[in-house]
Coordinates of C-alpha atoms and ligand atoms in Angstrom, one line a residue:
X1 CA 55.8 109.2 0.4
X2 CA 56.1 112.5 2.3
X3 CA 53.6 112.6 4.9
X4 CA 52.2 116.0 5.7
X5 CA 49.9 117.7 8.6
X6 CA 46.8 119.4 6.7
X7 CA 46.0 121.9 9.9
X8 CA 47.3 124.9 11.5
X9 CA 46.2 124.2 15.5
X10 CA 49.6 124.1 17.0
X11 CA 48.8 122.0 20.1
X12 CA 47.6 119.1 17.5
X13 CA 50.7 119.6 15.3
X14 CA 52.9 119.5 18.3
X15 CA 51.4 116.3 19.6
X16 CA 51.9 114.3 16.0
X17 CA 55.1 116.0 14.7
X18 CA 56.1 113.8 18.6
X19 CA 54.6 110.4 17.5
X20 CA 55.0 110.3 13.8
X21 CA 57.3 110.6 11.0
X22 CA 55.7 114.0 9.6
X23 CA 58.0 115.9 6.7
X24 CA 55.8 119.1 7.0
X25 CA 52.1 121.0 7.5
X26 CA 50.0 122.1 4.9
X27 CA 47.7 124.8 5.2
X28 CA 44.5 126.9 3.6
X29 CA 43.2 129.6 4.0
X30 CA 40.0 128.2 5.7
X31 CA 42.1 125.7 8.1
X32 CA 43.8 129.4 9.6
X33 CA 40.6 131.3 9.1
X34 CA 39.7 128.3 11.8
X35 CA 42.4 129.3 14.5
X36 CA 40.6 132.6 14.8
X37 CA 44.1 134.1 15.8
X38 CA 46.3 136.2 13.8
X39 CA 47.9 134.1 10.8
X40 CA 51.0 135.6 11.2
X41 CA 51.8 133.9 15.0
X42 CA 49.9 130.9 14.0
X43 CA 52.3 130.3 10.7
X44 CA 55.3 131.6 12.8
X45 CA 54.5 129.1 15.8
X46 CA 54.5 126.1 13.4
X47 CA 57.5 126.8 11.8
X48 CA 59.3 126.7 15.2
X49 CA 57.4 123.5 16.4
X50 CA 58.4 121.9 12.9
X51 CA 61.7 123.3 12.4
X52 CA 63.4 125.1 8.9
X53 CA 64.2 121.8 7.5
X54 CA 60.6 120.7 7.3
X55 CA 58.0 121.6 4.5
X56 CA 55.5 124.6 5.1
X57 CA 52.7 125.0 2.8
X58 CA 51.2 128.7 3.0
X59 CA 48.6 129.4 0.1
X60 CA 48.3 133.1 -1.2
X61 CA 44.5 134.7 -1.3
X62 CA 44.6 137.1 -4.2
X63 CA 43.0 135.9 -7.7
X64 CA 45.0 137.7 -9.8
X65 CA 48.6 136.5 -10.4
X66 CA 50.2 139.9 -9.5
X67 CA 48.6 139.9 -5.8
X68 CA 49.5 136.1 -5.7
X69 CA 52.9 136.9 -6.4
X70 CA 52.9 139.5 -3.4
X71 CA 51.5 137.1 -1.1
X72 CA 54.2 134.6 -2.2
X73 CA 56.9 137.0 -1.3
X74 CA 55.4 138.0 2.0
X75 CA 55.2 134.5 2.6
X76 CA 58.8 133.1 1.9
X77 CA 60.0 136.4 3.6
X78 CA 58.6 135.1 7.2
X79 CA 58.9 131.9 7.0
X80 CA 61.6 131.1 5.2
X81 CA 63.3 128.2 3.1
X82 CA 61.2 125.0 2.5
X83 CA 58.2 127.1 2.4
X84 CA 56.3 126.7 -0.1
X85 CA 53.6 128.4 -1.7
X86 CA 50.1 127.4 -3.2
X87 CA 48.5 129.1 -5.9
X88 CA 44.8 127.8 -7.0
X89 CA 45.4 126.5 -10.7
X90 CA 43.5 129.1 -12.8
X91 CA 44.6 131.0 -15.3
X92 CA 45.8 134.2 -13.1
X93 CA 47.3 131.0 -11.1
X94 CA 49.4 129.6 -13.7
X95 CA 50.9 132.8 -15.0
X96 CA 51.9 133.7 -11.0
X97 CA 53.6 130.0 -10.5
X98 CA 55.5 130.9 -13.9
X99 CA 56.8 133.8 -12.7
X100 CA 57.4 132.4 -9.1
X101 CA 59.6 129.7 -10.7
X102 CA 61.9 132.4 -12.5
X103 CA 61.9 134.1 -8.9
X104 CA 63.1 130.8 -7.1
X105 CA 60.3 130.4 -4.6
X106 CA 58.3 126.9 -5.2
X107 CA 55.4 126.6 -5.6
X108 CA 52.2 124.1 -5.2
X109 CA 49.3 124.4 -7.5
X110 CA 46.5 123.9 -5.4
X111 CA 42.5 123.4 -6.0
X112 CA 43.0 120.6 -8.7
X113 CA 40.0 118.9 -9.5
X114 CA 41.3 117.3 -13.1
X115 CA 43.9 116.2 -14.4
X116 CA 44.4 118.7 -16.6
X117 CA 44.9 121.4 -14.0
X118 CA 47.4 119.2 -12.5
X119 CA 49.1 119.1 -16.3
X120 CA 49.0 122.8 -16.8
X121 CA 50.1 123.8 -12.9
X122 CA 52.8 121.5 -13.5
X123 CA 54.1 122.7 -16.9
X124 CA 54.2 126.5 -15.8
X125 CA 56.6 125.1 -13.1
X126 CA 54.6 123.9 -10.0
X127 CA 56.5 121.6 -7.6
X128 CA 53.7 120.0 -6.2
X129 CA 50.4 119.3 -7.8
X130 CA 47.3 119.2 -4.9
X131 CA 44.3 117.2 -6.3
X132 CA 40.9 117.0 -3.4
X133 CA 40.3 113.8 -3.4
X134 CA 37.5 114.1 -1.1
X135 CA 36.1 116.8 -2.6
X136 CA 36.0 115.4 -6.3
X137 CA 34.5 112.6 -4.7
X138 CA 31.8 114.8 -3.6
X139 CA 31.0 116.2 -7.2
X140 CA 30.1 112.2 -8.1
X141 CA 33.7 111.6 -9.8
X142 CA 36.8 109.2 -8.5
X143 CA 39.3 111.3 -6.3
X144 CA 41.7 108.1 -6.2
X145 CA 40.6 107.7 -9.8
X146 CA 42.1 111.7 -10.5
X147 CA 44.7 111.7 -8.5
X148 CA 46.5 108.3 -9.8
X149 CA 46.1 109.7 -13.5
X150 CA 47.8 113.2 -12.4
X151 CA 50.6 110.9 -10.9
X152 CA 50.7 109.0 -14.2
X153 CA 50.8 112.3 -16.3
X154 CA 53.8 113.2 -14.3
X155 CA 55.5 110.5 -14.3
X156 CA 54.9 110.0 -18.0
X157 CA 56.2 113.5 -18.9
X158 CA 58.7 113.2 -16.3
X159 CA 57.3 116.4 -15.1
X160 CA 59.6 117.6 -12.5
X161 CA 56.5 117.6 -10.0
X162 CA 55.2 115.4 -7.3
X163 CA 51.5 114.8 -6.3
X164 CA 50.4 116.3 -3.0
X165 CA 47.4 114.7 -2.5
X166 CA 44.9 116.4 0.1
X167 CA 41.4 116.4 1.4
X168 CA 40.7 112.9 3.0
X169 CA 38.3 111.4 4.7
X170 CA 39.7 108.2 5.6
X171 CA 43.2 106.6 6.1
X172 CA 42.6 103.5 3.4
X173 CA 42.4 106.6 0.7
X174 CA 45.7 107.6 1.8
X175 CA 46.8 104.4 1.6
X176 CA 46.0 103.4 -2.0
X177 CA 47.7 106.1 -3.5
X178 CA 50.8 105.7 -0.8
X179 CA 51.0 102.0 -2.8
X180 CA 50.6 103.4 -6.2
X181 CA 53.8 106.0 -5.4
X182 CA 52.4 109.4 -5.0
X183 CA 55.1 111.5 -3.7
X184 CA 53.3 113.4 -1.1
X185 CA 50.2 113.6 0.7
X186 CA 48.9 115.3 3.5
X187 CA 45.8 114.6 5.9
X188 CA 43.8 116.1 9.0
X189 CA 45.1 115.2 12.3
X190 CA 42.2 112.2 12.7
X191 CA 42.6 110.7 9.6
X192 CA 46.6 110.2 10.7
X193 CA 46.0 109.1 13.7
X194 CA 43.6 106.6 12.1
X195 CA 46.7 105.5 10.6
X196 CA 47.5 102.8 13.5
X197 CA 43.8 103.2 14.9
X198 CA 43.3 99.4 15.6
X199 CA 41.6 97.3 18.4
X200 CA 44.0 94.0 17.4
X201 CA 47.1 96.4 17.7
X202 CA 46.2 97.1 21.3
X203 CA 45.6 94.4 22.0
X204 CA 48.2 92.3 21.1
X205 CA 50.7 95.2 22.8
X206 CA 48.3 94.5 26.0
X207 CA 48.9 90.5 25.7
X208 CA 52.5 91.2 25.4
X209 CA 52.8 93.2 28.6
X210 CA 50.1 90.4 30.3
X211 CA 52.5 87.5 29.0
X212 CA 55.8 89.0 30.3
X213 CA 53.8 90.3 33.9
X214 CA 53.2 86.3 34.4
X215 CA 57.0 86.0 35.5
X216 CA 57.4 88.0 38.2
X217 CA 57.1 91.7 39.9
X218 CA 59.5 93.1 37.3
X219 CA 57.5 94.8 34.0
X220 CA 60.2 95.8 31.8
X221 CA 63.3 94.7 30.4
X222 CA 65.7 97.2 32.1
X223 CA 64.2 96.0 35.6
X224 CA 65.7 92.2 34.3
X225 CA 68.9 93.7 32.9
X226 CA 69.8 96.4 34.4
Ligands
E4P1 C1 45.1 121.0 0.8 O1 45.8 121.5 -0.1 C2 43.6 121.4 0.9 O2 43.6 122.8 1.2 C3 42.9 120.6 1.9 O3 43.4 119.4 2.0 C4 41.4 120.6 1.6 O4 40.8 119.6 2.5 P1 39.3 119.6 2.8 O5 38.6 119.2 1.5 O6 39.1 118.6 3.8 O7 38.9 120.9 3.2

C-alpha cells in the first residue's frame, strides 16, 4: 500500500518523509488555504523536500471541467511528472478527468462519498479513486464499509484504478483497509505517527538498552566491536 502525507506544512513533511517510508503528499485546497502562504512556494517547497520521483497530489478549484482542466495544466506545468491531479467527482468532474486522460496528465477523482462516484471517476479514466472515510462516517454511513466496496468494484472490473483512501481519524482505520489491499492511502501527520505510537514499544526498546547497560560502561555495539 502506498502511504501518503495528507498536509502541505513543510517542516512536518520534512520531519516524516525522514522517519518513514512515505511514497508522496496529498493535498486540498483547505490543507494549503491552512499554510496562509502563497500555494505556489508551499507546492514548490514539497516537491523539493519529496523529490520528482515521489507522488504529488494538487487538486484544481474550478467546478466546471474547462477551468479544471486549466488548473490541471498549471499544475503539471510547475510541478512536474508524478503529479497528479484531483478533480471532485461530479459531473463537470468526470468530463475534465476524460479529457485529462486523452491529455496524459493523471488524475485522482476526489470527494467520493459512494461507490458509485468512485465507479464513474474511475471509468472516465481516474487513476486514483479518494473516498472520506471519516467524513462518510460523519453523515451516519461506514467509511471502511465504502471504501472496501469501491476497492471491490475495481478490482472486479479490473478498473485500471487504485483506492486512495483519505480523511482519517485514527491509525486502526488505516490499517483495516491496508489488510484488505487498498492501493493507497494517505493520512494527517498525527494519525502516521500514531502508526508506532505505543507505550510497550518504548518500552521494551528501553529494557533492551537497560539489559545491555548491565555489562559494562560501553552502550553500543560499535564501542564492543570496534
Ligand atoms: C484527501 O483527498 C482529502 O482532501 C482529505 O483527506 C480530507 O480529509 P479531512 O476529512 O480530514 O479534511
Amino acid at each position: 500500500m502506498k502511504l501518503l502525507i495528507d498536509d502541505a506544512n513543510v517542516e512536518e513533511i520534512q520531519r516524516l518523509v525522514e522517519y518513514y517510508p512515505i511514497d508522496g503528499v496529498t493535498t486540498n485546497p483547505s490543507i494549503l488555504g491552512k499554510q496562509k502562504r502563497n500555494p505556489k512556494e508551499v507546492l514548490l517547497e514539497i516537491r523539493e523536500i519529496i523529490g520528482s520521483d515521489a507522488l504529488l497530489f494538487v487538486q484544481a478549484l474550478p467546478t466546471d471541467a474547462e477551468g479544471m482542466v486549466e488548473d490541471a495544466k498549471a499544475i503539471v506545468k510547475l510541478l512536474g511528472e508524478n503529479t497528479i491531479v484531483k478533480v471532485p467527482s461530479i459531473p463537470e468532474g468526470f468530463k475534465a478527468i476524460r479529457i485529462l486522460k486523452e491529455e496524459g496528465i493523471t488524475t485522482c477523482g476526489t470527494v467520493v462519498f459512494t461507490p458509485m462516484q468512485a465507479y464513474l471517476a474511475a471509468k472516465a479514466g481516474a487513476s486514483y479513486v479518494a473516498p472520506y472515510v471519516n467524513r462518510i462516517d460523519n453523515m451516519g454511513y461506514d467509511g471502511i464499509r465504502v471504501t472496501k466496496e469501491i476497492q471491490d468494484i475495481l478490482v472486479n472490473h479490473h478498473m485500471d484504478c487504485m483506492v486512495l483512501a483519505a480523511s482519517f481519524k485514527n491509525s486502526q482505520q488505516v490499517l483495516e483497509l491496508c489488510e484488505y489491499g487498498i492501493g493507497s492511502a494517505t493520512a494527517a501527520p498525527s494519525v502516521i505517527d500514531a502508526f508506532v505510537k505505543n507505550p510497550a514499544i518504548d518500552r521494551a526498546v528501553e529494557d533492551f538498552i537497560h539489559d545491555f547497560e548491565s555489562l559494562g560502561e560501553k552502550k553500543t555495539m560499535s564501542e564492543y566491536l570496534g
